[in-house]
PDB file of C-alpha atoms in Angstrom:
ATOM      1  CA  UNK A 111     -14.778 -40.027   9.840  1.00 88.00           C
ATOM      2  CA  UNK A 112     -15.387 -36.140   7.955  1.00 91.00           C
ATOM      3  CA  UNK A 113     -14.247 -34.895   5.189  1.00 95.00           C
ATOM      4  CA  UNK A 114     -11.991 -31.755   5.063  1.00 96.00           C
ATOM      5  CA  UNK A 115     -13.245 -29.099   3.536  1.00 97.00           C
ATOM      6  CA  UNK A 116     -11.420 -27.767  -0.137  1.00 98.00           C
ATOM      7  CA  UNK A 117     -10.834 -24.500  -1.956  1.00 98.00           C
ATOM      8  CA  UNK A 118      -9.430 -21.900  -4.191  1.00 98.00           C
ATOM      9  CA  UNK A 119      -7.976 -19.162  -5.242  1.00 98.00           C
ATOM     10  CA  UNK A 120      -9.959 -18.250  -7.572  1.00 98.00           C
ATOM     11  CA  UNK A 121      -7.919 -14.452  -8.237  1.00 98.00           C
ATOM     12  CA  UNK A 122      -4.939 -13.743  -9.148  1.00 98.00           C
ATOM     13  CA  UNK A 123      -4.631 -16.327 -11.886  1.00 97.00           C
ATOM     14  CA  UNK A 124      -0.825 -17.779 -11.839  1.00 97.00           C
ATOM     15  CA  UNK A 125       0.949 -15.276 -13.034  1.00 97.00           C
ATOM     16  CA  UNK A 126      -0.225 -12.730 -13.093  1.00 97.00           C
ATOM     17  CA  UNK A 127       1.924  -9.421 -12.490  1.00 97.00           C
ATOM     18  CA  UNK A 128       1.418  -6.476  -9.840  1.00 96.00           C
ATOM     19  CA  UNK A 129       3.034  -2.686  -9.365  1.00 94.00           C
ATOM     20  CA  UNK A 130       4.926  -3.043  -6.296  1.00 92.00           C
ATOM     21  CA  UNK A 131       2.452  -0.942  -3.407  1.00 89.00           C
ATOM     22  CA  UNK A 132      -0.461  -1.654  -5.420  1.00 91.00           C
ATOM     23  CA  UNK A 133      -3.452  -3.883  -3.551  1.00 95.00           C
ATOM     24  CA  UNK A 134      -3.814  -6.953  -4.600  1.00 97.00           C
ATOM     25  CA  UNK A 135      -7.393  -8.600  -4.420  1.00 98.00           C
ATOM     26  CA  UNK A 136      -7.244 -12.119  -3.790  1.00 98.00           C
ATOM     27  CA  UNK A 137     -10.692 -13.785  -3.922  1.00 98.00           C
ATOM     28  CA  UNK A 138     -10.708 -17.220  -2.239  1.00 98.00           C
ATOM     29  CA  UNK A 139     -13.534 -20.871  -2.703  1.00 98.00           C
ATOM     30  CA  UNK A 140     -14.198 -22.737   0.226  1.00 98.00           C
ATOM     31  CA  UNK A 141     -16.424 -26.120   0.547  1.00 97.00           C
ATOM     32  CA  UNK A 142     -16.735 -29.254   2.880  1.00 97.00           C
ATOM     33  CA  UNK A 143     -19.149 -31.800   1.818  1.00 96.00           C
ATOM     34  CA  UNK A 144     -20.458 -32.268   5.369  1.00 95.00           C
ATOM     35  CA  UNK A 145     -20.264 -29.092   7.412  1.00 94.00           C
ATOM     36  CA  UNK A 146     -19.934 -25.902   6.916  1.00 95.00           C
ATOM     37  CA  UNK A 147     -15.942 -22.985   6.381  1.00 97.00           C
ATOM     38  CA  UNK A 148     -15.235 -21.369   9.281  1.00 96.00           C
ATOM     39  CA  UNK A 149     -12.339 -20.077   9.027  1.00 97.00           C
ATOM     40  CA  UNK A 150     -10.567 -19.118   5.877  1.00 98.00           C
ATOM     41  CA  UNK A 151      -6.869 -17.322   5.699  1.00 98.00           C
ATOM     42  CA  UNK A 152      -3.954 -15.720   3.015  1.00 98.00           C
ATOM     43  CA  UNK A 153       0.115 -16.438   3.405  1.00 98.00           C
ATOM     44  CA  UNK A 154       2.623 -14.798   0.739  1.00 98.00           C
ATOM     45  CA  UNK A 155       5.327 -17.279   0.515  1.00 98.00           C
ATOM     46  CA  UNK A 156       4.684 -19.073   4.210  1.00 97.00           C
ATOM     47  CA  UNK A 157       3.856 -15.600   5.297  1.00 97.00           C
ATOM     48  CA  UNK A 158       0.326 -14.836   6.942  1.00 98.00           C
ATOM     49  CA  UNK A 159      -1.185 -12.034   5.756  1.00 97.00           C
ATOM     50  CA  UNK A 160      -4.080 -11.486   6.913  1.00 97.00           C
ATOM     51  CA  UNK A 161      -7.894 -14.498   8.335  1.00 98.00           C
ATOM     52  CA  UNK A 162     -11.075 -13.721   8.439  1.00 97.00           C
ATOM     53  CA  UNK A 163     -13.443 -16.355  11.111  1.00 96.00           C
ATOM     54  CA  UNK A 164     -16.607 -17.034  10.729  1.00 94.00           C
ATOM     55  CA  UNK A 165     -19.493 -18.120  13.506  1.00 92.00           C
ATOM     56  CA  UNK A 166     -22.664 -18.933  12.172  1.00 91.00           C
ATOM     57  CA  UNK A 167     -26.836 -18.535  14.286  1.00 92.00           C
ATOM     58  CA  UNK A 168     -27.497 -21.131  12.289  1.00 91.00           C
ATOM     59  CA  UNK A 169     -24.928 -23.463   9.734  1.00 86.00           C
ATOM     60  CA  UNK A 170     -25.381 -23.045   5.944  1.00 93.00           C
ATOM     61  CA  UNK A 171     -25.610 -25.769   4.450  1.00 93.00           C
ATOM     62  CA  UNK A 172     -22.805 -28.583   3.739  1.00 94.00           C
ATOM     63  CA  UNK A 173     -20.985 -28.329   0.949  1.00 92.00           C
ATOM     64  CA  UNK A 174     -22.518 -24.722   0.996  1.00 95.00           C
ATOM     65  CA  UNK A 175     -19.436 -22.538  -1.382  1.00 96.00           C
ATOM     66  CA  UNK A 176     -17.880 -19.830   0.652  1.00 96.00           C
ATOM     67  CA  UNK A 177     -16.873 -16.822  -0.563  1.00 97.00           C
ATOM     68  CA  UNK A 178     -13.954 -14.435   0.847  1.00 97.00           C
ATOM     69  CA  UNK A 179     -11.723 -11.441  -0.794  1.00 97.00           C
ATOM     70  CA  UNK A 180      -8.553 -10.873   1.220  1.00 98.00           C
ATOM     71  CA  UNK A 181      -6.854  -7.000   0.442  1.00 97.00           C
ATOM     72  CA  UNK A 182      -3.141  -7.564   0.123  1.00 96.00           C
ATOM     73  CA  UNK A 183      -1.743  -4.232   0.442  1.00 95.00           C
ATOM     74  CA  UNK A 184       0.794  -2.577   0.375  1.00 91.00           C
ATOM     75  CA  UNK A 185       2.443  -5.527  -1.525  1.00 94.00           C
ATOM     76  CA  UNK A 186       7.149  -5.272  -1.995  1.00 93.00           C
ATOM     77  CA  UNK A 187       8.319  -6.082  -5.272  1.00 95.00           C
ATOM     78  CA  UNK A 188       9.544  -9.893  -5.949  1.00 97.00           C
ATOM     79  CA  UNK A 189       7.841 -13.647  -6.769  1.00 98.00           C
ATOM     80  CA  UNK A 190       5.632 -14.750  -4.285  1.00 98.00           C
ATOM     81  CA  UNK A 191       2.600 -17.814  -3.781  1.00 98.00           C
ATOM     82  CA  UNK A 192      -0.204 -16.837  -2.362  1.00 98.00           C
ATOM     83  CA  UNK A 193      -2.267 -20.156  -0.208  1.00 98.00           C
ATOM     84  CA  UNK A 194      -5.122 -20.998   1.028  1.00 98.00           C
ATOM     85  CA  UNK A 195      -6.399 -22.387   3.985  1.00 98.00           C
ATOM     86  CA  UNK A 196      -9.771 -23.195   5.093  1.00 98.00           C
ATOM     87  CA  UNK A 197     -11.081 -24.023   8.485  1.00 98.00           C
ATOM     88  CA  UNK A 198     -14.495 -26.521   8.878  1.00 96.00           C
ATOM     89  CA  UNK A 199     -16.666 -26.914  11.386  1.00 95.00           C
ATOM     90  CA  UNK A 200     -14.749 -30.115  12.549  1.00 95.00           C
ATOM     91  CA  UNK A 201     -11.595 -28.155  12.890  1.00 96.00           C
ATOM     92  CA  UNK A 202     -10.229 -29.971   9.680  1.00 97.00           C
ATOM     93  CA  UNK A 203      -8.295 -27.979   7.316  1.00 98.00           C
ATOM     94  CA  UNK A 204      -7.018 -27.789   3.923  1.00 98.00           C
ATOM     95  CA  UNK A 205      -4.700 -25.595   1.489  1.00 98.00           C
ATOM     96  CA  UNK A 206      -5.022 -24.182  -1.773  1.00 98.00           C
ATOM     97  CA  UNK A 207      -3.417 -24.951  -4.513  1.00 98.00           C
ATOM     98  CA  UNK A 208      -0.736 -22.657  -4.788  1.00 98.00           C
ATOM     99  CA  UNK A 209      -0.765 -18.986  -7.044  1.00 98.00           C
ATOM    100  CA  UNK A 210       2.408 -17.899  -8.359  1.00 98.00           C
ATOM    101  CA  UNK A 211       2.157 -13.932  -8.826  1.00 98.00           C
ATOM    102  CA  UNK A 212       5.157 -11.123  -9.292  1.00 97.00           C
ATOM    103  CA  UNK A 213       5.365  -7.813  -8.268  1.00 96.00           C
ATOM    104  CA  UNK A 214       7.750  -5.568  -9.698  1.00 95.00           C
ATOM    105  CA  UNK A 215       9.135  -2.276  -8.513  1.00 92.00           C
ATOM    106  CA  UNK A 216       7.064   1.303  -9.262  1.00 84.00           C
ATOM    107  CA  UNK A 217       7.715   4.078 -10.602  1.00 79.00           C
ATOM    108  CA  UNK A 218      10.369   5.641  -8.411  1.00 80.00           C
ATOM    109  CA  UNK A 219       8.910   8.902  -5.930  1.00 80.00           C
ATOM    110  CA  UNK A 220       9.580  11.896  -6.376  1.00 85.00           C
ATOM    111  CA  UNK A 221      10.295  13.809  -2.719  1.00 88.00           C
ATOM    112  CA  UNK A 222      10.535  17.461  -2.408  1.00 91.00           C
ATOM    113  CA  UNK A 223      12.462  18.902   1.531  1.00 89.00           C
ATOM    114  CA  UNK A 224      13.119  21.582   2.162  1.00 87.00           C
ATOM    115  CA  UNK A 225      16.256  23.216   3.746  1.00 84.00           C
ATOM    116  CA  UNK A 226      16.870  25.991   6.214  1.00 81.00           C
ATOM    117  CA  UNK A 227      20.031  27.499   5.010  1.00 81.00           C
ATOM    118  CA  UNK A 228      20.254  30.893   7.054  1.00 78.00           C
ATOM    119  CA  UNK A 229      17.293  29.714   9.114  1.00 76.00           C
ATOM    120  CA  UNK A 230      17.783  33.471  11.090  1.00 77.00           C
ATOM    121  CA  UNK A 231      16.747  36.432  10.026  1.00 74.00           C
ATOM    122  CA  UNK A 232      16.893  39.737  11.018  1.00 72.00           C
ATOM    123  CA  UNK A 233      13.789  42.200   9.929  1.00 70.00           C
ATOM    124  CA  UNK A 234      17.140  45.277  11.037  1.00 75.00           C
ATOM    125  CA  UNK A 235      20.419  43.658   8.814  1.00 76.00           C
ATOM    126  CA  UNK A 236      19.019  44.077   5.918  1.00 73.00           C
ATOM    127  CA  UNK A 237      22.580  41.525   5.831  1.00 76.00           C
ATOM    128  CA  UNK A 238      21.040  39.170   7.662  1.00 73.00           C
ATOM    129  CA  UNK A 239      18.388  37.319   5.268  1.00 74.00           C
ATOM    130  CA  UNK A 240      17.014  34.046   6.230  1.00 75.00           C
ATOM    131  CA  UNK A 241      17.751  31.893   2.692  1.00 79.00           C
ATOM    132  CA  UNK A 242      15.881  28.515   2.072  1.00 82.00           C
ATOM    133  CA  UNK A 243      16.650  25.955  -0.570  1.00 87.00           C
ATOM    134  CA  UNK A 244      14.920  23.182  -2.111  1.00 88.00           C
ATOM    135  CA  UNK A 245      15.513  19.431  -3.565  1.00 87.00           C
ATOM    136  CA  UNK A 246      14.209  17.529  -4.877  1.00 89.00           C
ATOM    137  CA  UNK A 247      14.880  13.120  -5.727  1.00 87.00           C
ATOM    138  CA  UNK A 248      13.443  10.929  -7.966  1.00 84.00           C
ATOM    139  CA  UNK A 249      13.451  11.195 -11.826  1.00 82.00           C
ATOM    140  CA  UNK A 250      14.058  14.520 -12.721  1.00 84.00           C
ATOM    141  CA  UNK A 251      13.916  13.945 -16.768  1.00 86.00           C
ATOM    142  CA  UNK A 252      10.703  16.676 -16.423  1.00 87.00           C
ATOM    143  CA  UNK A 253      10.239  20.079 -14.983  1.00 91.00           C
ATOM    144  CA  UNK A 254       8.413  19.768 -11.241  1.00 91.00           C
ATOM    145  CA  UNK A 255       5.946  23.175  -9.452  1.00 93.00           C
ATOM    146  CA  UNK A 256       5.561  22.543  -6.394  1.00 92.00           C
ATOM    147  CA  UNK A 257       3.382  24.831  -4.160  1.00 92.00           C
ATOM    148  CA  UNK A 258       4.336  26.054  -0.872  1.00 86.00           C
ATOM    149  CA  UNK A 259       2.922  27.773   2.114  1.00 84.00           C
ATOM    150  CA  UNK A 260       4.598  30.381   4.800  1.00 78.00           C
ATOM    151  CA  UNK A 261       3.566  30.993   7.809  1.00 78.00           C
ATOM    152  CA  UNK A 262       4.270  32.929  10.874  1.00 79.00           C
ATOM    153  CA  UNK A 263       3.676  36.397  11.755  1.00 81.00           C
ATOM    154  CA  UNK A 264       6.079  38.028   9.388  1.00 79.00           C
ATOM    155  CA  UNK A 265       4.348  38.927   6.248  1.00 80.00           C
ATOM    156  CA  UNK A 266       4.011  38.783   2.310  1.00 81.00           C
ATOM    157  CA  UNK A 267       6.195  41.707   0.730  1.00 81.00           C
ATOM    158  CA  UNK A 268       6.311  43.669   4.647  1.00 78.00           C
ATOM    159  CA  UNK A 269       9.146  41.219   6.628  1.00 73.00           C
ATOM    160  CA  UNK A 270      10.534  39.635   3.538  1.00 75.00           C
ATOM    161  CA  UNK A 271      10.421  40.088  -0.115  1.00 77.00           C
ATOM    162  CA  UNK A 272       7.439  38.704  -2.188  1.00 82.00           C
ATOM    163  CA  UNK A 273       7.650  35.217  -2.826  1.00 85.00           C
ATOM    164  CA  UNK A 274       4.800  32.847  -5.076  1.00 88.00           C
ATOM    165  CA  UNK A 275       3.892  30.327  -2.409  1.00 89.00           C
ATOM    166  CA  UNK A 276       4.945  28.637  -6.095  1.00 92.00           C
ATOM    167  CA  UNK A 277       8.635  27.286  -7.779  1.00 91.00           C
ATOM    168  CA  UNK A 278       9.272  25.581 -10.543  1.00 92.00           C
ATOM    169  CA  UNK A 279      11.838  22.830 -10.522  1.00 91.00           C
ATOM    170  CA  UNK A 280      13.411  22.119 -13.993  1.00 90.00           C
ATOM    171  CA  UNK A 281      14.658  19.349 -15.470  1.00 87.00           C
ATOM    172  CA  UNK A 282      17.806  18.470 -15.636  1.00 82.00           C
TER     173      UNK A 282
END
């Protein structure tokens, strides 16, 4: 009767902590004493993250260790249990011991939006000017320089007042 493969998650270790949005590199090692590894998969809280299947022209020596690297991208905040699964050339599967990792919320992002308060302007009516407002969300503890570009047929300092292409939104 064939033996089931052995599989371990060598990185990260239980207790590792990451930041939300990170790319978590997961290293897996698997071997089969009487055959070869034909596939590996990575699960986080029982949800498949990624998998790979191996097809050999010449199978490796029985017992040879196969190394896999998975990249878990855009990881959300939370607590996760990682489990690797290996499949051997007999179709037998084994799961690794669980690895528990934490993912902490990342810093709040700054988002700048441009709103056209009055998008219609007239060259012939000096009272009918266009108006735009920059708005900022996120951390407000520091001033924020924003560079912008204007495109179209209207010309800077000819069709409208001089615009520098840069503003500073103050801290509040």
